[in-house]
Amino acid sequence: MSELFDAVDALVASRAPLPPAEERKRLRQAHGLTLDEVAAALKVRRATVSGWESVKKTTEPRGPEREAYARLLDKLAELYPAPAAAPVPSTFTGQPAPQERTLSTGPSPDAAAMTAQENTPTAPASAEQAVPRPALTAKATSTSRRPGTRKAAAAGPPAGGADPRFENGPLAVIDVEDGQVLAYCTGGLILDVPAKSIPALVEWTLKEAKLGQPKLSGPGKDADPLLVLTEAALERYGLPVALTEEERLAGRIPESHKVIKQLARAEWKLTKRGFGPWARIYRPATGSERACVQLCIPSWHALDSRHWGEAGQLAPAELARLLGVYASRVMTPRGSTAVTGLELMTALHPPTRASEPDATGKRYSEHNPGSLGKDPVDCAPCEAPDGHPLLKDLPRFHVRGPAEKLFEEAYDWARPMTDAECTLRHLVGIDVNMAFAAGANGLVVGLGAPTHVKAPVFDAKLPGSWLVDLSHVDLSRVKVGKDKWAQLDASLLPSPFTPNGERPEGPAWYATPTVAYAVELGYEVRPLEAYVRYDNGRYLDGWYNRLRDAFLATMADLGVHADMEPAGFLAAMDGYKEHDPQLAIAVSAIKATVKGGLGKLRERPRGEGWRPGEPWRALSRPTWRPDIRAAVISRTRINLHRKIVKHAAFTGQYPVAILSDCVVYAVDGTSPLDFLPYRDGKPLPGGFKLGINPGLVKHEGTQEVLWGEEVRERFNAPELNLARYIKDGSVTDVDNGE
């Protein structure tokens, strides 16, 4: 009889109702599960689980998979109940409606579930689908002022979205007007601030201001509120408007400053960085309750002008709007764009999570699968930068060569133009959008420590560093498709294996994507040794998706959409920054977050009395991972070379200069459309394609061929990298070896 009951139960479960695709995805992400983990548990393919969650074309599980999947969703629904529905903010229209003059830049109602979206080969069809965007009114500055934090803003929705804890948004700009301290929030709201000292300001922020941001991942932590202090606010609270030269070099004001003493008397603490441009003021956490406020001080150069432009000079309401856009689409800034880029990786993949309850119902902290963990791991000796403790036994002035050191960097290559190219009229530069983000998309990277292997068989699916001789790879004959080979002029192409484009001369260390490309070109590889990472995963997928969506949403607000025709795209890109200079600054900051975050993976010593062979502070982070940085750069460079080869094989055109993600060609016309092969509006498969999505290209600049030849002659540098100057033609930093 029990067998009959089991059969009946299975029959009922096989038709068990399942929640909508959006809810399935929310539940999985709330628990920090990847598609791969669910697929492995249910013994199906990753694409199958992705289809179950697809909004556009949902597929339904059948048989025992449906029963198991329904059971998984039921358990997750118990842990993560669906949030109450809330009105979705309207999208950017470019002009404020007559009755609306507010700037709603808080997170969307479902911000708590905005965790890492799984990798997709292309961006969403529209920016509206890419990420729930906050309402933005172009250059609006009017706000609603109120003394408390309970009453909603008269001219718009709450700045913080659905979470009542953060109804006033993630941050506020503190200013003083007519003797009154005001907090400009991201939703066009102004709060009266009663605090008369920095300790009181911190207390008010935590108890009354309702500032902060929901966590980006199930096991993660909510973002601490951010206060941006204007010069007037600094004067009001007894802080210097500008740092002295000594303080600037130290990165903080001295411990003897009266404000720091006030904080100490109130039992507030500062992190090791002290009271500097990005100060964190906290009390030790009690249980799960955090008490921490971060300060940003623009006049102390907290907002680097290379990435934030003139943000530090904006009016308080405008600055709140700009930082609010960045916070809602990326995350609340945690420091420089580089620091924030690194923190975003951790926020999407926290190192620990709560375990299942034990027999007594108690939960414990355990490793969060797919994360880098909470403890740092040593890199391989070949991955260590000069001065690393692993290299302390090397002779003092020893210079490591390619067979000792992994050197995966972006391109810096140029060549003299041929006689035929000199007869052409123009040099046209194209630039890859978010190139390094695209290089991280879908990349499998190591999560744990490396394993040393002698004479390994190369495995393109295994991340690591490989010592292998690639000098035999001949670019004059390469494989460009299945059983399809192309004859090329190798003298006009850079080597894909070195940043300077020179052909390798013997064994050298390479990251997995570089060696895999040699195999793709049709050549055999025989590694001598390797440091591989068997514990691996697509750690950067969520990071890429978050930044991609932020970039596309902001560019869409500036009039550049993901689904534009090539000519329309080029026209939209021409002067897009003038549509809204503040949003253009946000685009710059988002792009800097990508490059800076990857750079932080191999952060070098920053003073502090460091000496070669000694550890430095960054080594204590689990996110100090030079191997991940090398893999991303390797894949980015290989992606670019693959497009160059496809373009050369189809058109016979070769680049004259490459700098990182910018490629310059000599052509007769002035536009990329004059040399990129489009047929019936479709680009060359595997080649360059115009568009705003990461990995596609835009027009970088056009100069005359005569300009390029004149510059090279003037500086006596026949291989001067013209890609460095193609944007505006100005040449100011040439190093000709003198």
Coordinates of N, CA, C and O in Angstrom, one line a residue, residues 365 567 675:
S365 N 27.8 30.3 10.9 CA 28.4 30.9 9.7 C 29.2 29.8 9.0 O 30.0 29.0 9.6
A567 N 24.2 53.5 -38.0 CA 24.3 54.9 -38.2 C 23.6 55.7 -37.1 O 24.1 56.8 -36.7
F675 N 34.8 51.3 -43.1 CA 35.7 50.1 -43.2 C 35.2 48.9 -42.5 O 35.7 47.8 -42.7

